[in-house]
PDB file of C-alpha atoms in Angstrom:
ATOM      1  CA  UNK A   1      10.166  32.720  16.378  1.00 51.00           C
ATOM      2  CA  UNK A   2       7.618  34.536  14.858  1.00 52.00           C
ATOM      3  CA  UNK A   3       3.781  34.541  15.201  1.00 49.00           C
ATOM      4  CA  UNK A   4       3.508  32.898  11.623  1.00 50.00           C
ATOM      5  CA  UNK A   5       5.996  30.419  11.507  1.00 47.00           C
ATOM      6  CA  UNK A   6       4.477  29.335  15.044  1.00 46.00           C
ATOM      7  CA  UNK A   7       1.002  28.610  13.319  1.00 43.00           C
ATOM      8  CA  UNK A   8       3.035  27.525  10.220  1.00 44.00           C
ATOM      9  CA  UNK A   9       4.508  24.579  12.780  1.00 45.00           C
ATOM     10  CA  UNK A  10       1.434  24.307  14.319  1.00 43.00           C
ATOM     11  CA  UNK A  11      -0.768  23.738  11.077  1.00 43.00           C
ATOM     12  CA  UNK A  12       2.269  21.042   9.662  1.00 43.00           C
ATOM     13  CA  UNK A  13       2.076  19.428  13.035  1.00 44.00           C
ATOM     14  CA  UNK A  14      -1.738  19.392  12.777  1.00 41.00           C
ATOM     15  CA  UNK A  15      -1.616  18.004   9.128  1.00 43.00           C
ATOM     16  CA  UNK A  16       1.140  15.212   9.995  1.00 44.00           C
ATOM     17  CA  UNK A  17      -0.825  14.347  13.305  1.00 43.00           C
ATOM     18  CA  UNK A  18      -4.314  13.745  10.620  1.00 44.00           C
ATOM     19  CA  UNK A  19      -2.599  12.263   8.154  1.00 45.00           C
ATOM     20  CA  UNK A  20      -0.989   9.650  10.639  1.00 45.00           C
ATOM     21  CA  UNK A  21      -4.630   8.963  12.117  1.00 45.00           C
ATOM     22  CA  UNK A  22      -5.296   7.971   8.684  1.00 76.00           C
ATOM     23  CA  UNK A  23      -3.162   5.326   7.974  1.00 87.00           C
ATOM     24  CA  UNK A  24      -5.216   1.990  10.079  1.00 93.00           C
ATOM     25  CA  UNK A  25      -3.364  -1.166   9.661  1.00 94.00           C
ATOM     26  CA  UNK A  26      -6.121  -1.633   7.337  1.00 95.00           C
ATOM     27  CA  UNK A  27      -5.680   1.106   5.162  1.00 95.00           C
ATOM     28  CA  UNK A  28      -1.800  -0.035   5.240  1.00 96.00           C
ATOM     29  CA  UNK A  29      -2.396  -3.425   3.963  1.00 96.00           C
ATOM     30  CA  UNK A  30      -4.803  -2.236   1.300  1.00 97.00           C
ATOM     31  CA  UNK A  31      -2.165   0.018   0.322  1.00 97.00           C
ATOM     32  CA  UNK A  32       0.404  -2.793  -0.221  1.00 97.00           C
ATOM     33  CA  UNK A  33      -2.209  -5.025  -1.967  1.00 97.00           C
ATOM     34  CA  UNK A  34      -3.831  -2.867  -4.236  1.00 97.00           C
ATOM     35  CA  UNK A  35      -3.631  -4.031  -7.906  1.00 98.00           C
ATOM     36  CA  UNK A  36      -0.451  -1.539  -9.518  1.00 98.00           C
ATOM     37  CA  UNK A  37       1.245  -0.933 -12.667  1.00 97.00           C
ATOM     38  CA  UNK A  38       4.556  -0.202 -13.720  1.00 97.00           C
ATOM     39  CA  UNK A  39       4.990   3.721 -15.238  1.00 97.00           C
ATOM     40  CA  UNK A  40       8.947   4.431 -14.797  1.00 97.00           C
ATOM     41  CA  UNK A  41      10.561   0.483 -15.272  1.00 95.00           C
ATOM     42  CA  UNK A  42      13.466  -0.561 -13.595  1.00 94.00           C
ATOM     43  CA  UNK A  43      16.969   0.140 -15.561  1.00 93.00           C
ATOM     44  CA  UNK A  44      18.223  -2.545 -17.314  1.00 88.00           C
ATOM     45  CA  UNK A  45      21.298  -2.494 -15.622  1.00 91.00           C
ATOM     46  CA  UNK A  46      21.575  -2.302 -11.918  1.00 93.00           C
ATOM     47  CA  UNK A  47      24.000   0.966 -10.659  1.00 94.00           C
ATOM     48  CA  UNK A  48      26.855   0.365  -8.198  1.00 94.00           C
ATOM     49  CA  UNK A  49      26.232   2.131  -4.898  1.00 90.00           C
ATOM     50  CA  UNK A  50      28.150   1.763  -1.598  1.00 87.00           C
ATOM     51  CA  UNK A  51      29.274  -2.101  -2.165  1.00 87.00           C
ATOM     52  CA  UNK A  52      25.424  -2.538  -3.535  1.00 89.00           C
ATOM     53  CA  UNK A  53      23.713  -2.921  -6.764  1.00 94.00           C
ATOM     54  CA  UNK A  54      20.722  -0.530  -7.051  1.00 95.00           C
ATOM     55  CA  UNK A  55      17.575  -0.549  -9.275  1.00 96.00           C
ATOM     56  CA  UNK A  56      14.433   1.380  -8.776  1.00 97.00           C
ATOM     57  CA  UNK A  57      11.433   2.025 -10.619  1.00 97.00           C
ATOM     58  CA  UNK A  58       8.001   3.644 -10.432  1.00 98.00           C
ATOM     59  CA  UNK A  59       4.260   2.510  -9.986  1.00 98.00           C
ATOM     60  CA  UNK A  60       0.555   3.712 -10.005  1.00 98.00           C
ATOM     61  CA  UNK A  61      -2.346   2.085  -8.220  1.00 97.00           C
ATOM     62  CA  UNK A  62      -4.777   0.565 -11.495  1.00 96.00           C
ATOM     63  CA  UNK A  63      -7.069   3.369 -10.823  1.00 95.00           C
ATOM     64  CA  UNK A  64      -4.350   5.859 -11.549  1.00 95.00           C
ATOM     65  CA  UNK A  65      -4.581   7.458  -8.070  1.00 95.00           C
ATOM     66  CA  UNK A  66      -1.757   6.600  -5.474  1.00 97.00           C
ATOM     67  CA  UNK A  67       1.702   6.498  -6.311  1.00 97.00           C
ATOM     68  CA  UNK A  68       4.527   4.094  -5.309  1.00 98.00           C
ATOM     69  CA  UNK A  69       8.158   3.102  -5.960  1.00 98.00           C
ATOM     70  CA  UNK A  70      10.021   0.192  -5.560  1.00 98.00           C
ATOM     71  CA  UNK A  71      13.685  -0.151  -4.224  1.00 97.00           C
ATOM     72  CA  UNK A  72      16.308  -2.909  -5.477  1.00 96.00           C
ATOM     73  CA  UNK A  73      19.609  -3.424  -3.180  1.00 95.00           C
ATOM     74  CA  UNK A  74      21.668  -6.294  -3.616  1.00 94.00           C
ATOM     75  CA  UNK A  75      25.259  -6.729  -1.750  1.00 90.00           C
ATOM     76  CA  UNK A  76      27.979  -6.835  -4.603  1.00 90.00           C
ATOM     77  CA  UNK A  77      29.769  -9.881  -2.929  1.00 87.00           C
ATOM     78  CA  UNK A  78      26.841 -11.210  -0.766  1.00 84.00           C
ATOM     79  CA  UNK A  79      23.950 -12.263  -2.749  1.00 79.00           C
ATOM     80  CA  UNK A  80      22.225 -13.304   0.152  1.00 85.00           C
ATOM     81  CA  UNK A  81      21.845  -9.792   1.448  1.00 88.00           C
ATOM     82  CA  UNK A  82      19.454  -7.562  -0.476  1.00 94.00           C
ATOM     83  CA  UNK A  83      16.195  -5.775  -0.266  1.00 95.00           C
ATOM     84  CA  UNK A  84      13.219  -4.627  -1.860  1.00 97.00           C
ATOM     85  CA  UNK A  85      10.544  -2.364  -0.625  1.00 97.00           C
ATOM     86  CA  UNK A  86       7.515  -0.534  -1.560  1.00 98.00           C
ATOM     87  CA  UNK A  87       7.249   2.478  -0.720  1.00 97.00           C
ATOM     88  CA  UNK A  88       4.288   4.698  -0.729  1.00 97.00           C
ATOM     89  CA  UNK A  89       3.985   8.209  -1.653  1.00 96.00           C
ATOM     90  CA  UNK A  90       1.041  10.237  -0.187  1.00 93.00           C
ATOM     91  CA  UNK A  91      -0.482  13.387  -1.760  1.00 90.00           C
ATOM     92  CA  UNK A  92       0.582  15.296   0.931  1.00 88.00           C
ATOM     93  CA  UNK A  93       4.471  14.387   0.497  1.00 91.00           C
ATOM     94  CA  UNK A  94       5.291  12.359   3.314  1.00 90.00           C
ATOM     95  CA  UNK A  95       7.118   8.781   2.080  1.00 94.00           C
ATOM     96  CA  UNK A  96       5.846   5.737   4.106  1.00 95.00           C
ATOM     97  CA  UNK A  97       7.868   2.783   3.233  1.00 96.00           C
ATOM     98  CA  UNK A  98       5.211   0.002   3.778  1.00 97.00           C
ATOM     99  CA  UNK A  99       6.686  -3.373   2.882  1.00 97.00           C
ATOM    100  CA  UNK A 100      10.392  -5.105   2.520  1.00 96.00           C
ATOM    101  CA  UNK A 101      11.507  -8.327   2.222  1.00 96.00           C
ATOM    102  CA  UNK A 102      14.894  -8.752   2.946  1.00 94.00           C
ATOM    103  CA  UNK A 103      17.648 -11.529   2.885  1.00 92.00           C
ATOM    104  CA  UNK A 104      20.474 -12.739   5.468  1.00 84.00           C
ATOM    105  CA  UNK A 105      22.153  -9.791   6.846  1.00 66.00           C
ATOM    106  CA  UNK A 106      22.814 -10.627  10.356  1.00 57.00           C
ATOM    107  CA  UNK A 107      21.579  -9.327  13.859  1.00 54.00           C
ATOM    108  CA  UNK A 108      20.510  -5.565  14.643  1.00 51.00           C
ATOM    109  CA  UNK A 109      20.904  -3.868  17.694  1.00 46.00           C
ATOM    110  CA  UNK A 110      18.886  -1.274  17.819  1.00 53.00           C
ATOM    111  CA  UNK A 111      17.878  -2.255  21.613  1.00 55.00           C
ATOM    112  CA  UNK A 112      20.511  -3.945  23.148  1.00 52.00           C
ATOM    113  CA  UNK A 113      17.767  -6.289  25.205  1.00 57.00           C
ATOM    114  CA  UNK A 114      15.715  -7.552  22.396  1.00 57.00           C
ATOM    115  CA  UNK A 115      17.657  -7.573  19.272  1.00 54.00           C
ATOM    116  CA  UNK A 116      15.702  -7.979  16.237  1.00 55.00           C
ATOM    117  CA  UNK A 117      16.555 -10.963  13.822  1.00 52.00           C
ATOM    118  CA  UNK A 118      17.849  -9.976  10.567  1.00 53.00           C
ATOM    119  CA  UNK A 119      19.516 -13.452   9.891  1.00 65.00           C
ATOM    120  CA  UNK A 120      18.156 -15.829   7.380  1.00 80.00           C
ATOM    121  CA  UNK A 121      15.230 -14.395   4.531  1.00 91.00           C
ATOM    122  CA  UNK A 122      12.507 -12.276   6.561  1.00 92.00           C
ATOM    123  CA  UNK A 123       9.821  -9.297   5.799  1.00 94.00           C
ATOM    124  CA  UNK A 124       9.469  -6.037   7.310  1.00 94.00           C
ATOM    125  CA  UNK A 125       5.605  -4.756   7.581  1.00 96.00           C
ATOM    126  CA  UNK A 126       4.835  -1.012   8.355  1.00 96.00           C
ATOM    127  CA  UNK A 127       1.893  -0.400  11.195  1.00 94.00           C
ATOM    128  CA  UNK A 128      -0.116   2.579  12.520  1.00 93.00           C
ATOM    129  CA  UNK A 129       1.654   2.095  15.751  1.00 93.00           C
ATOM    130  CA  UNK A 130       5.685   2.924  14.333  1.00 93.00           C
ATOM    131  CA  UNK A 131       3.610   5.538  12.275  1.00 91.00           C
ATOM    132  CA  UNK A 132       1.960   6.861  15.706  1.00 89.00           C
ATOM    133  CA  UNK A 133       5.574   7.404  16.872  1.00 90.00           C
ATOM    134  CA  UNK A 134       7.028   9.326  13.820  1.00 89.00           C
ATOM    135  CA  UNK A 135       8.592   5.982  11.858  1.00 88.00           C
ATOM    136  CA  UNK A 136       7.974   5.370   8.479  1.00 89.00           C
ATOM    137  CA  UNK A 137      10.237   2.762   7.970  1.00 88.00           C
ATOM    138  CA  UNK A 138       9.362  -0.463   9.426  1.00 90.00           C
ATOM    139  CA  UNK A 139      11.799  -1.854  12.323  1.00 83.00           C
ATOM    140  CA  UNK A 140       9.912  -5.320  13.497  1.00 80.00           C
ATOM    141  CA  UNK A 141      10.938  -8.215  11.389  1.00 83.00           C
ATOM    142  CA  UNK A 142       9.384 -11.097  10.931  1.00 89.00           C
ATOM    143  CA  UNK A 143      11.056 -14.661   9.526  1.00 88.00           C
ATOM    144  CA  UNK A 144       9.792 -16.045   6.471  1.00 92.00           C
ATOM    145  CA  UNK A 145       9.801 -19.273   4.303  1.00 92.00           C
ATOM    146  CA  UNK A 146       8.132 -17.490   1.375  1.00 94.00           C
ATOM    147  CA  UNK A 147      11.383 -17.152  -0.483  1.00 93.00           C
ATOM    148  CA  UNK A 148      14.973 -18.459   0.022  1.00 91.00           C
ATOM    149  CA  UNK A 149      16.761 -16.352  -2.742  1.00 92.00           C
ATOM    150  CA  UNK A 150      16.721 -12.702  -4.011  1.00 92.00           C
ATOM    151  CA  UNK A 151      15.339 -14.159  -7.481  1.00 92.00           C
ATOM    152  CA  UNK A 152      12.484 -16.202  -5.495  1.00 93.00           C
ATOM    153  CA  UNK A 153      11.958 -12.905  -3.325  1.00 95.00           C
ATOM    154  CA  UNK A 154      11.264 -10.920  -6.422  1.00 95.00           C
ATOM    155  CA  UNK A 155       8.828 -13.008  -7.602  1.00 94.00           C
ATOM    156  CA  UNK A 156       7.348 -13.128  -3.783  1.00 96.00           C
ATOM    157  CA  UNK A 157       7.295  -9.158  -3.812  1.00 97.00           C
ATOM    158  CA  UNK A 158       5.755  -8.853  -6.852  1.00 96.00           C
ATOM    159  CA  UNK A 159       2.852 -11.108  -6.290  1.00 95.00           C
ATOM    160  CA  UNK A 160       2.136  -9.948  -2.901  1.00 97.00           C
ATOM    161  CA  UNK A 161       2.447  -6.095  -3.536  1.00 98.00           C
ATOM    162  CA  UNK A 162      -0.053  -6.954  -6.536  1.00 97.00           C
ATOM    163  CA  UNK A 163       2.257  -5.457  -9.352  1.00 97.00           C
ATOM    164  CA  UNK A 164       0.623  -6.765 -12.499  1.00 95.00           C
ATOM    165  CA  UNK A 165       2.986  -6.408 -15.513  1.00 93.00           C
ATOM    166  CA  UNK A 166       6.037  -7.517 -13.772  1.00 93.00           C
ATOM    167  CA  UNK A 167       6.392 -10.054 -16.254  1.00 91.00           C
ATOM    168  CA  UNK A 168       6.986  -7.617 -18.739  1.00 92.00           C
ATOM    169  CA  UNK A 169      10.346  -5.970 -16.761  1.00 91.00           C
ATOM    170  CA  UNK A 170      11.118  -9.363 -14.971  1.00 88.00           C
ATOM    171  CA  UNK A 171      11.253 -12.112 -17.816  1.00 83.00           C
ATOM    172  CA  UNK A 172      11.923 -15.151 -15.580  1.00 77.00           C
ATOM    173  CA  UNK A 173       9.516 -13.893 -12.588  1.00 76.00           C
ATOM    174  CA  UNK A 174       6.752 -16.542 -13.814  1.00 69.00           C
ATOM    175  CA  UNK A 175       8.984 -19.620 -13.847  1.00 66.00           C
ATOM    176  CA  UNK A 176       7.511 -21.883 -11.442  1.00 61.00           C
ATOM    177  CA  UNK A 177      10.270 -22.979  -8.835  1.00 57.00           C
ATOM    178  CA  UNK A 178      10.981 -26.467  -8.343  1.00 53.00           C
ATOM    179  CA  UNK A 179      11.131 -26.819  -4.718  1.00 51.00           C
ATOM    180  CA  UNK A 180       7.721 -25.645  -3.991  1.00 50.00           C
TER     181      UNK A 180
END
């Protein structure tokens, strides 16, 4: 290898190593709660993919400054598996996706010895510390009772990501649910 793609690797290294340091917890959690508008909708229709529907669209923090995009998925014959994420797109390039909430989709074994739960409705969080190790997708689960459908999930993601025209894309979003 030569002498310049050796500092090449070095400096990207360097770069990747700050702009991990960067991202606290904090910083992480004001990312996925910082007000955000809509700039590239969602399709009307969603598009078959691999026995799942798919929708995406595009988003700006308010201030016009950080840019995000949202993922749909949604299991053709089982409703009750599906996701949506946020995913966060830093200036440097590097993709961080920082929030999902997900539906039933069984047990993963990713370590054989503590398998995480992926049965019944549940939320995935990034941290620094998956970050720290080179993941930017978060692996830890965590149960929730926030939502019990993909349509209640929706509305859940959208209020807690702070996206504030959803309304406009998502007609029904708003309609109070009558089990709360």
């Amino acid at each position: 290898m030569s002498y310049n793609k050796k500092l090449f690797y070095f400096y990207m290294k360097s770069l990747f190593n700050y702009i991990s340091i960067m991202l606290t917890d904090e910083l992480i959690n004001k990312l996925i709660t910082e007000e955000k508008i809509i700039t590239e909708p969602p399709k009307r229709d969603f598009k078959e993919e691999n026995q799942h529907l798919r929708n995406d669209f595009q988003l700006t923090s308010s201030d016009g400054v950080r840019k995000y995009s949202v993922f749909i998925r949604k299991h053709i014959q089982f409703w009750e598996n599906f996701s949506i994420g946020l995913i966060f797109h830093s200036e440097e390039g590097t993709s961080y996706n920082l929030f999902r909430c997900n539906g039933n989709h069984g047990e993963v074994l990713v370590d054989i010895l503590n398998p995480t739960p992926h049965f019944g409705y549940h939320i995935h969080k990034l941290t620094s510390k998956e970050i720290e190790n080179n993941i930017f997708d978060p692996k830890l689960s965590e149960l929730t009772k926030e939502y019990a459908s993909y349509e209640q999930a929706l509305n859940y993601f959208c209020r807690y990501v702070n996206i504030k025209d959803a309304d406009k894309y998502f007609p029904n979003i708003n309609q109070p649910n009558l089990f709360e």
